[in-house]
Coordinates of C-alpha atoms in Angstrom, one line a residue:
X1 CA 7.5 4.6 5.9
X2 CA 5.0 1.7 5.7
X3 CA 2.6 2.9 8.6
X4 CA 2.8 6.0 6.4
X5 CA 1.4 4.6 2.7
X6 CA -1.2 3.1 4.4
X7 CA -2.2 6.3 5.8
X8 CA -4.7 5.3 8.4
X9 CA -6.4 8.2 8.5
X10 CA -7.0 8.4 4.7
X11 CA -8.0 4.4 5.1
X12 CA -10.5 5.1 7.6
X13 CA -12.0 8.0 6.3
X14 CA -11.7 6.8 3.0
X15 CA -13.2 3.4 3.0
X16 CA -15.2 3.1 6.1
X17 CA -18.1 4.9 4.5
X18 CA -17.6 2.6 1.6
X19 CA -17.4 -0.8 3.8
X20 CA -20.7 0.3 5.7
X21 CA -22.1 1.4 3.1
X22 CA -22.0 -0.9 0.4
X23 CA -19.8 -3.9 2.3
X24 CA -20.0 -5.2 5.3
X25 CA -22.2 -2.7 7.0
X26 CA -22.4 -2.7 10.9
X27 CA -20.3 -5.6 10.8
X28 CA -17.4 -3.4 9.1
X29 CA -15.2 -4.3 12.1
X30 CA -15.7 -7.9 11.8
X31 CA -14.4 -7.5 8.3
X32 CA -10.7 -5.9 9.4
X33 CA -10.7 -8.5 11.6
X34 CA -11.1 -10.9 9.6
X35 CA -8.2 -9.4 7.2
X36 CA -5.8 -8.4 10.0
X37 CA -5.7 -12.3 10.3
X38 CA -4.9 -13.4 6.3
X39 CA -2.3 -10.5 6.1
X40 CA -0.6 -12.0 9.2
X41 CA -0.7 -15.2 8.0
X42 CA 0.9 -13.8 4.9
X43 CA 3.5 -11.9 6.7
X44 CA 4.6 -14.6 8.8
X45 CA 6.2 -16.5 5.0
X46 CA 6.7 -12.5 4.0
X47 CA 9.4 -11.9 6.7
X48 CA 10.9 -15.4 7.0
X49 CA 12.1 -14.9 3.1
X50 CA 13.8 -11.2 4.4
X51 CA 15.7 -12.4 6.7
X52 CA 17.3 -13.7 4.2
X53 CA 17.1 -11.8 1.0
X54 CA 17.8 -7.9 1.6
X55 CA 16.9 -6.3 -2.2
X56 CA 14.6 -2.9 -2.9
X57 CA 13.2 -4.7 -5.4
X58 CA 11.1 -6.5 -2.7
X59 CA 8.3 -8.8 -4.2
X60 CA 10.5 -9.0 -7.5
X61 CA 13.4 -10.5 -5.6
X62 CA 11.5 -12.6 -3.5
X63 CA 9.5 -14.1 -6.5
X64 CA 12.6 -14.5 -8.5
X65 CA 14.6 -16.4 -5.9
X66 CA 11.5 -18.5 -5.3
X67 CA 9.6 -19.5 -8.3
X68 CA 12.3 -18.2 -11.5
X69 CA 13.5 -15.0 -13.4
X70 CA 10.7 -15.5 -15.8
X71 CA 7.7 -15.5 -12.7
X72 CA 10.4 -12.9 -11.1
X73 CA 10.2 -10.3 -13.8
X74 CA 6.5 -10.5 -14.4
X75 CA 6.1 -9.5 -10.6
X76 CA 8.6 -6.9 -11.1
X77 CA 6.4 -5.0 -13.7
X78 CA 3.6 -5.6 -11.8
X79 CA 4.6 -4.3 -8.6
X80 CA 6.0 -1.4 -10.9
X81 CA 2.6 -0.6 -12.1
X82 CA 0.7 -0.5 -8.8
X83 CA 3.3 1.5 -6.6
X84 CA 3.4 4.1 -10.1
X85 CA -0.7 4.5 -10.0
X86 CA -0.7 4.1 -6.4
X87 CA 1.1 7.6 -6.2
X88 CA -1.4 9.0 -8.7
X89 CA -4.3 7.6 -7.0
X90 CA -3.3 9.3 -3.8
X91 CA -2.5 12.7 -5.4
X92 CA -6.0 12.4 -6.3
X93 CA -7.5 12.2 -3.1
X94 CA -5.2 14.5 -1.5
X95 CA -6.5 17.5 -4.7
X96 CA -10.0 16.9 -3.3
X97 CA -9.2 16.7 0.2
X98 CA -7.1 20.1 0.2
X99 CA -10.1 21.5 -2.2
X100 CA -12.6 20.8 0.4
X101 CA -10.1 22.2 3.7
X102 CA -9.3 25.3 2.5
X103 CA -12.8 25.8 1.1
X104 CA -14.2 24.7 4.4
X105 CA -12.1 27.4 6.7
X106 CA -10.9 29.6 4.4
X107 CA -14.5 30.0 2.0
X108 CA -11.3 30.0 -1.4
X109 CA -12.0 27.8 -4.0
X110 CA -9.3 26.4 -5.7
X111 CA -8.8 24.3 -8.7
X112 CA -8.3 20.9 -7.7
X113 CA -4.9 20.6 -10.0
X114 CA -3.2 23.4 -7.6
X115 CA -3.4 20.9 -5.1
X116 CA -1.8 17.7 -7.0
X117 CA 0.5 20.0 -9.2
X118 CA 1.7 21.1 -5.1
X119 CA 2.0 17.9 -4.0
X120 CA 4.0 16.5 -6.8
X121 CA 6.4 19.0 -6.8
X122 CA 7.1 18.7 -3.3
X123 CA 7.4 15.4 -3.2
X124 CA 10.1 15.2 -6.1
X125 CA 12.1 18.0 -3.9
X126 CA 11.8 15.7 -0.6
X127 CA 12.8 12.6 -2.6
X128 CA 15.9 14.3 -3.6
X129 CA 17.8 13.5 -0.6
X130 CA 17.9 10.8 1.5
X131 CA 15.2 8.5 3.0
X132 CA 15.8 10.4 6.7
X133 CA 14.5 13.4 5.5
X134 CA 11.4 11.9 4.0
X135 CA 11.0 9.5 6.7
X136 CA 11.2 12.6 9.3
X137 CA 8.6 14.3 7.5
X138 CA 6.4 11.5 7.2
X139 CA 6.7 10.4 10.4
X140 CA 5.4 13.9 12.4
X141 CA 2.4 13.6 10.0
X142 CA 1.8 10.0 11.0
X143 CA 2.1 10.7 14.5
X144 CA -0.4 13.3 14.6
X145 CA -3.1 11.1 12.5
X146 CA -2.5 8.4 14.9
X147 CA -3.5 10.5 17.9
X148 CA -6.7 11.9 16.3
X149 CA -8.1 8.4 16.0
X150 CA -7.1 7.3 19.0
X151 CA -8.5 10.3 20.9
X152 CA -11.7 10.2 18.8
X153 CA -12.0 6.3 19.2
X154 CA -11.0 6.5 23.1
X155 CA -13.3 9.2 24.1
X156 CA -16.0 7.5 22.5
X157 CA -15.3 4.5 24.2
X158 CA -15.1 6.4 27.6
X159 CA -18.6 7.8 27.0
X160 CA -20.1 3.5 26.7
X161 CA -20.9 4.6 22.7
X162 CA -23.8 6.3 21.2
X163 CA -27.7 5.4 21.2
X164 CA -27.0 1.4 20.9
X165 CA -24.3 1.2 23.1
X166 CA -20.5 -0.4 22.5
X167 CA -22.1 -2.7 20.2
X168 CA -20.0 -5.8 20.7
X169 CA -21.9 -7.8 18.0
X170 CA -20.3 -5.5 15.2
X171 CA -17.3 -7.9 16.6
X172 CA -18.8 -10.9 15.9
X173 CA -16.4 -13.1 13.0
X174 CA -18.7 -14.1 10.7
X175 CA -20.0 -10.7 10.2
X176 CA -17.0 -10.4 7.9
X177 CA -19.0 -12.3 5.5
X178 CA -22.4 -10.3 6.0
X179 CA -24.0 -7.1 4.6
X180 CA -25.1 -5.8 1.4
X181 CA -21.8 -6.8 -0.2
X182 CA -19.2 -8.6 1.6
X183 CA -16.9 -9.1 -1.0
X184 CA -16.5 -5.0 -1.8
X185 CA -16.4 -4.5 2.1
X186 CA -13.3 -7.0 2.2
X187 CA -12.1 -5.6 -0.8
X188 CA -11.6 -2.0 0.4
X189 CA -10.5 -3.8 4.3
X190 CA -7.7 -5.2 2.1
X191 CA -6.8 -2.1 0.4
X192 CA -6.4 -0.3 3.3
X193 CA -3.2 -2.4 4.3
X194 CA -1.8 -1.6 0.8
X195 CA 1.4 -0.2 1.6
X196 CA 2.7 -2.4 4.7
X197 CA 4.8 -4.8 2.5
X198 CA 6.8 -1.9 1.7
X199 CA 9.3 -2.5 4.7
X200 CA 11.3 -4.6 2.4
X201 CA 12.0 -2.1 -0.1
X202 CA 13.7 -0.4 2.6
X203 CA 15.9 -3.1 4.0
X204 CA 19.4 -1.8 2.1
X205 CA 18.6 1.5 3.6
X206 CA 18.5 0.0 7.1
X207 CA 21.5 -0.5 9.7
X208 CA 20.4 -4.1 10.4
X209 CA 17.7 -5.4 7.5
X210 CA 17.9 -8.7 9.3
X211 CA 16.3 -8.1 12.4
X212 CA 14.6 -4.5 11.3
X213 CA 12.5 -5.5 8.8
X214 CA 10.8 -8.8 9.7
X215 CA 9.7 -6.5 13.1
X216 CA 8.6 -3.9 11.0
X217 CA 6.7 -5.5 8.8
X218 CA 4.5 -8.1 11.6
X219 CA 4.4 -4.6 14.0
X220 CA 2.8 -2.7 10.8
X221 CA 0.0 -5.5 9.8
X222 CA -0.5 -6.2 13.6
X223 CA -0.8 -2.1 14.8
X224 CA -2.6 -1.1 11.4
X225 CA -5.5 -4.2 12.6
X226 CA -5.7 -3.5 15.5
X227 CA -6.0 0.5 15.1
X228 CA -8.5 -0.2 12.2
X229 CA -10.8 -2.5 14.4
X230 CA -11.0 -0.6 17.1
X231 CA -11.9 2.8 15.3
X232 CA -14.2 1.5 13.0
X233 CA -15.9 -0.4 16.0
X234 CA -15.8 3.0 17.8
X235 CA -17.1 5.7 14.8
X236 CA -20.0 2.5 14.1
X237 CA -20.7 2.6 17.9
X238 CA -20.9 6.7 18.4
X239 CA -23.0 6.9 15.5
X240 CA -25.3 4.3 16.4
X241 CA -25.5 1.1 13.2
X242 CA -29.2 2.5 11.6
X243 CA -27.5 6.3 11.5
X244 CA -24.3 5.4 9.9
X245 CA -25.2 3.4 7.2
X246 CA -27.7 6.7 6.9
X247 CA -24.7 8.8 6.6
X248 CA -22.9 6.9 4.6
X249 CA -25.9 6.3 2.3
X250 CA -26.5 10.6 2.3
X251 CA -24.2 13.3 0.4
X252 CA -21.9 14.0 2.9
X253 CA -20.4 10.3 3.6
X254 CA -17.7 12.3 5.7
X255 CA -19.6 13.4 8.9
X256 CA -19.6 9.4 9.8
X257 CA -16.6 10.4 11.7
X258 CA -16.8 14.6 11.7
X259 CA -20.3 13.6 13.3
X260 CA -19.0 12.2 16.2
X261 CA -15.8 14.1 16.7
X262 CA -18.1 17.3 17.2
X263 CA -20.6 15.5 19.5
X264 CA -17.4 13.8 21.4
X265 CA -14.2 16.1 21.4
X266 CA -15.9 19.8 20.4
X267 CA -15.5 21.7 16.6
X268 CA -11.7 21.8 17.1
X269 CA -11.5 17.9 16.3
X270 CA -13.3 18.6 13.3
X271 CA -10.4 21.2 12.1
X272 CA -8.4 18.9 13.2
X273 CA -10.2 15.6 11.0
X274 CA -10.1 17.8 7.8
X275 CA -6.2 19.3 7.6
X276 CA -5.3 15.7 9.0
X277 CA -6.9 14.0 6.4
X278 CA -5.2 16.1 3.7
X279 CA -1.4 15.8 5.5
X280 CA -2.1 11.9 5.9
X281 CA -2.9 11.8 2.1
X282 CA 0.5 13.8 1.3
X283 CA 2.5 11.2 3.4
X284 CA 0.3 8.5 1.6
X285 CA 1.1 9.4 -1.6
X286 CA 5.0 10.3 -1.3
X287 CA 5.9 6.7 0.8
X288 CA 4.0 5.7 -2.7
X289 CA 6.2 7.6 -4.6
X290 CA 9.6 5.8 -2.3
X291 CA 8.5 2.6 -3.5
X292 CA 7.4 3.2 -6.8
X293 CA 11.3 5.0 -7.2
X294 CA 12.7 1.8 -5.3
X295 CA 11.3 -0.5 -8.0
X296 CA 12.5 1.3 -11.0
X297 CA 15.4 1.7 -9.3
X298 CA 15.3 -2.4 -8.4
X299 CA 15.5 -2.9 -12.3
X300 CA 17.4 0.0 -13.6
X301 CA 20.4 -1.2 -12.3
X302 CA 20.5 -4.9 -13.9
X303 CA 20.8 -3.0 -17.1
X304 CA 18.0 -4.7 -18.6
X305 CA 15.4 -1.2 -19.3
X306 CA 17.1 1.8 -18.5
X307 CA 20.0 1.4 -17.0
X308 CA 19.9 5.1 -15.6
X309 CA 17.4 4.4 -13.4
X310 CA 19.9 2.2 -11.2
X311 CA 21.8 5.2 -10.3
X312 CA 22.0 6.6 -6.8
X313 CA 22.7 10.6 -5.9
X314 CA 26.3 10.3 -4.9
X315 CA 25.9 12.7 -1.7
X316 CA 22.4 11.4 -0.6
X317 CA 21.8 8.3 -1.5
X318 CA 18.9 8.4 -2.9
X319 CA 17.3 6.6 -6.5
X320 CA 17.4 9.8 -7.6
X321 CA 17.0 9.4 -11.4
X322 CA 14.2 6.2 -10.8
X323 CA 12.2 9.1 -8.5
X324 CA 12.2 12.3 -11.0
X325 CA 11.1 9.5 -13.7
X326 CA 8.1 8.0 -11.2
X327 CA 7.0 12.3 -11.0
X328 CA 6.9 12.6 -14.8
X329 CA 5.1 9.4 -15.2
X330 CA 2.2 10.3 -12.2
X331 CA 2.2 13.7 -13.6
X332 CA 1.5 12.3 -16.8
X333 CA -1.6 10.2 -15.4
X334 CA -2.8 13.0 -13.9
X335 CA -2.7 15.4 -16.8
X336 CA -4.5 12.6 -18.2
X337 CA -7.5 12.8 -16.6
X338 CA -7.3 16.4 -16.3
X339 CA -7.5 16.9 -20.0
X340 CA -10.3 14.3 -19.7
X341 CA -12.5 16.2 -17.5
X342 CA -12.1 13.8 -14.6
X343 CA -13.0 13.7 -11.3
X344 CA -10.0 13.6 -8.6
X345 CA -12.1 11.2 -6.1
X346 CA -14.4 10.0 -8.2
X347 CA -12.2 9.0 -10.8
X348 CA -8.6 9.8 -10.4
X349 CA -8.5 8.3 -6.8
X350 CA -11.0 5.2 -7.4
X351 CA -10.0 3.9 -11.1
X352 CA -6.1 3.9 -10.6
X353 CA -6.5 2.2 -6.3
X354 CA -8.8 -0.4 -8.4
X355 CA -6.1 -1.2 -10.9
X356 CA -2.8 -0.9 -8.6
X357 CA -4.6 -3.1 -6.2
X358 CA -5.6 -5.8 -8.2
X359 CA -1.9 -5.7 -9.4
X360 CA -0.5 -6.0 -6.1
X361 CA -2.9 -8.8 -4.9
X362 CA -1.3 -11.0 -8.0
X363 CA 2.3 -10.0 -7.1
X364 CA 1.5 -10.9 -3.1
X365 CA -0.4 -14.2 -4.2
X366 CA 2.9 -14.9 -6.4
X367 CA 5.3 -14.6 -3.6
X368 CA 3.3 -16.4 -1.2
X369 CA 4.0 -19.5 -3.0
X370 CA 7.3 -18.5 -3.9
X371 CA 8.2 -18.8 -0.2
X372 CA 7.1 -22.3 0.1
X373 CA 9.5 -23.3 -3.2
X374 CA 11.9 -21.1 -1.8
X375 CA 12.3 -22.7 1.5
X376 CA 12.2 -26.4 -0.2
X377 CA 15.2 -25.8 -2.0
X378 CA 17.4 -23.7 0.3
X379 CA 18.1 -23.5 3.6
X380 CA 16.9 -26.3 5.6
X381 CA 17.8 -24.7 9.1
X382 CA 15.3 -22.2 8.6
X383 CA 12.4 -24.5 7.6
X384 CA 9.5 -25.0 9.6
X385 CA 6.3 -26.2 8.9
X386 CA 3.9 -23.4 10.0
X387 CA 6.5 -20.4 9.1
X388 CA 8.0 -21.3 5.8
X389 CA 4.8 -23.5 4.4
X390 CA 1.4 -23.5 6.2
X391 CA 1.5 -19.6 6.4
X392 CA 2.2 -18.9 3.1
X393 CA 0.3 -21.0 1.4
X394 CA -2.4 -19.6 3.5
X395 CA -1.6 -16.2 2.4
X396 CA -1.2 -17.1 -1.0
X397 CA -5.1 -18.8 -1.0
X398 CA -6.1 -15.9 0.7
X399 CA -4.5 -13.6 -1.8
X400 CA -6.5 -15.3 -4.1
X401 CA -9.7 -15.2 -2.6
X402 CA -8.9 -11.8 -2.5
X403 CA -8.5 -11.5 -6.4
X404 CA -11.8 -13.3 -7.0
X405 CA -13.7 -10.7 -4.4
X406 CA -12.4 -7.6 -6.7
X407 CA -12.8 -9.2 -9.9
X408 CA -16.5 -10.5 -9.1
X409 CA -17.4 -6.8 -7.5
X410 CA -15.3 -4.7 -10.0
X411 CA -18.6 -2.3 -11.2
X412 CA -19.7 -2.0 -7.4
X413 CA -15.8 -1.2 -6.0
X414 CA -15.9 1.5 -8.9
X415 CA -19.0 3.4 -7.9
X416 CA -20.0 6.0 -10.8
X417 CA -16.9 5.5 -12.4
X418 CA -17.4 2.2 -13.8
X419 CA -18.6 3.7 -17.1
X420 CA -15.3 5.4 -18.1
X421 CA -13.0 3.0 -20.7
X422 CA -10.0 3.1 -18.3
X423 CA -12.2 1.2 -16.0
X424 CA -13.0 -1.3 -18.3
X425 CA -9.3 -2.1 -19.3
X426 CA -8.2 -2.5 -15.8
X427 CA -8.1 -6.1 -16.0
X428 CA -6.5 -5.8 -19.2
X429 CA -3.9 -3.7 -18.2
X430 CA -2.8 -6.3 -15.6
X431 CA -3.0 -8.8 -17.9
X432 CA -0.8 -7.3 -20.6
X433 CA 2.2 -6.1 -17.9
X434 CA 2.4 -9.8 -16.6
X435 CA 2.4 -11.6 -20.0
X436 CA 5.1 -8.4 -21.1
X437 CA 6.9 -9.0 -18.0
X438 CA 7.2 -13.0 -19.1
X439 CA 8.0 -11.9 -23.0
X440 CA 10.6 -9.7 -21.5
X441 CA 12.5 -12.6 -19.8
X442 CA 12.0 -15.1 -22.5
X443 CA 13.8 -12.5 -24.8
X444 CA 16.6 -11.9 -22.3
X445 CA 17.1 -15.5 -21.8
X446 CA 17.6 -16.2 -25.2
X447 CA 19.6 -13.1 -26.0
X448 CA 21.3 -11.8 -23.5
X449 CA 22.0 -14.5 -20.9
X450 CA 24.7 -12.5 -18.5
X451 CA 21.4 -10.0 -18.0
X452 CA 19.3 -12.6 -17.6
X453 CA 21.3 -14.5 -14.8
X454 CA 20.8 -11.3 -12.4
X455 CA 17.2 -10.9 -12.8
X456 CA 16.1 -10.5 -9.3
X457 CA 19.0 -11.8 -8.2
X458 CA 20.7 -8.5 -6.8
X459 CA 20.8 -8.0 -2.7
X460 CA 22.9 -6.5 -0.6
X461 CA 25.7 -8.7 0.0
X462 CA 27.2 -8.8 -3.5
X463 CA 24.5 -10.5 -4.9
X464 CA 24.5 -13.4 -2.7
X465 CA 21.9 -14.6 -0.4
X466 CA 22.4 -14.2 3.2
X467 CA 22.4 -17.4 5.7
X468 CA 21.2 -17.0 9.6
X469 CA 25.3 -17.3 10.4
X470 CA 26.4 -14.3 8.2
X471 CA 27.2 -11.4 9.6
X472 CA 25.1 -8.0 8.7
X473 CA 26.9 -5.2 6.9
X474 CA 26.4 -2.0 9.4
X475 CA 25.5 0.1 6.3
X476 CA 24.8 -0.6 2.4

């Protein structure tokens, strides 16, 4: 489920062209290097704090255990407001990737809202039932993205590269911090991960959250760098550096990898590149859609806003109520800028990753720290100096450098769409859900203090926390 809201194959294809282009240029490699190393950092804090607490509200637990209800709650909305546009976002690019397929080999053109309306409605059905059958699903589409960069990247490699060579120096570390633009090409490395730290959502679904989830999560940040480096090193190197930032730079950004998959693996890997693209955006947007559910569901059930989101299907499972609502709310953003005259890419896709992002890099920043206060109170068998405080406060400052590389490049990370309003009250949004989030707690603290003593406090084990010597429930 996590490999599969990343999407690697939407990440790639998605955000390559804009990391060469107007990032980190050849040196695009360099640059998920470089992240690949602050996300592990920040995992290694991440996963020490789920061995212990086992919630599907995730960052809001782990924030609430760690720093208070009242930083806890804030999170919570937060994390609510980027896992609900990140679904929107990704219906986006999936309308104008299915536009573009089916115009491509079938010559029909289709409204782009046939393709979201589609997606949407297939992903409430799938959602229904149980996380098995989405996680099936998902999971052949993964697969067959997987394969398609690997082949592409491998058979480049087998051929020593393009024109230039392998390249190597697109390798080199500090070309992270190179280009036209290093702080968008980081920016759009970083949102390429978005989606990994959704393993802990997932952890009262599992047989065995202890041991599951901790591997899951370091496997995802680990595979997803390592996949990321060596295809972008790859496409850069079949291309040749002067003719991909040409093709980047030119109107059809997507031949940066079509290009070479032709020249390398014959027209079928083209076919293949296009319907792969759109299937990896599907998956993409419904493991969005899980976690967006999750977190509704996360706060439903306290009782504090809508308790009927807390309730699960009694034959499946599943957050059923908390996942209809997260459709009628992306459907609602999407009619939105439907009725707007919108673009799906340009606009849908680009505006709402902007915003969910920066909302997510706050949240992640938050818990960071809130490992490190967590461990100093509890627990003192499970401290350890690199693991429970030199990790995460390394995460957290890289979080935060993070923060400061989207907010500096805002107007460049938005493209043409920087001139539409919702662009400019991105930050504002974020702004208002975290100072709501902290209004919402004050006002349950002073009024309803049974609520407020379970904010972010329920996991698995009857709301208690979970010590290395307790045993692990076989199923929640």
């Amino acid at each position: 489920m996590a490999l599969a809201t990343a999407a690697p194959i939407t990440a790639m294809t998605g955000n390559l062209p804009v990391i060469v282009g107007a990032g980190n240029g050849v040196h695009a490699p360099a640059g998920f290097l470089f992240v690949t190393l602050v996300l592990t950092v920040f995992t290694v804090g991440y996963v020490a704090m789920a061995r212990h607490i086992t919630t599907a509200g995730a960052f809001y637990g782990f924030v609430s255990h760690g720093l208070g209800r009242i930083a806890g709650m804030a999170s919570g909305l937060l994390a609510v407001l980027a896992y609900v546009v990140f679904e929107a976002s990704i219906v986006g690019i999936f309308a104008y990737f299915g536009q573009q397929a089916v115009e491509s080999q079938f010559g029909v053109d289709l409204p782009w809202q046939v393709f979201a309306l589609a997606m949407l409605a297939i992903t409430a059905v799938l959602s229904y039932f149980d996380l098995e059958v989405a996680s099936k699903v998902l999971g052949v589409f993964l697969v067959g993205e997987v394969l398609m960069l690997i082949l592409l990247g491998g058979s480049i490699l087998l051929h020593g590269g393009g024109p230039g060579g392998l390249q190597l120096s697109s390798l080199n570390p500090t070309g992270a911090f190179a280009g036209v633009n290093a702080g968008v090409g980081l920016f759009f490395c970083f949102w390429s991960w978005i989606g990994f730290e959704s393993t802990a959502m997932y952890g009262e679904e599992s047989r065995n959250p202890k041991r599951i989830i901790p591997r899951a999560t370091l496997l995802a940040v680990v595979g997803l760098g390592v996949l990321y480096t060596f295809v972008s090193w790859m496409v850069l190197a079949g291309n040749g550096g002067a003719k991909s930032v040409e093709i980047v730079g030119g109107s059809s950004p997507l031949d940066l990898f079509l290009a070479p998959a032709q020249q390398y693996l014959g027209h079928w890997a083209v076919t293949a590149f296009q319907w792969l693209m759109v299937t990896s955006a599907f998956a993409c947007g419904m493991a969005f859609h899980q976690c967006a559910a999750r977190y509704l569901y996360a706060i439903g059930r306290e009782g504090i806003l809508l308790p009927a989101l807390g309730r699960t299907h009694a034959k499946h499972g599943s957050p059923y109520v908390a996942s209809f609502t997260q459709t009628g709310i992306a459907l609602a953003i999407i009619v939105g800028f439907w009725v707007t005259g919108q673009d799906p890419y340009v606009s849908l896709y680009t505006l709402t990753a902007i915003l969910g992002t920066l909302a997510l890099l706050v949240v992640q920043t938050l818990c960071s720290f809130a490992v490190v206060a967590y461990f100093r109170k509890n627990h003192p068998e499970s401290r350890h100096w690199f693991r429970t405080l030199t990790a995460p406060l390394l995460g957290g400052l890289g979080m935060l450098a993070a923060i400061v590389l989207l907010v500096v490049n805002l107007d460049t990370a938005a493209g043409a769409a920087s001139k539409i309003l919702f662009f400019k009250l991105i930050p504002w949004i974020v702004a208002a859900v975290f100072l709501g989030g902290i209004a919402l707690a004050l006002y349950m603290r002073a009024r309803h203090p049974q609520k407020y003593e379970v904010m972010g406090r329920l996991v698995v084990e009857n709301t208690q926390e979970r010590s290395d010597e307790e045993p692990v429930p076989a199923q929640v």
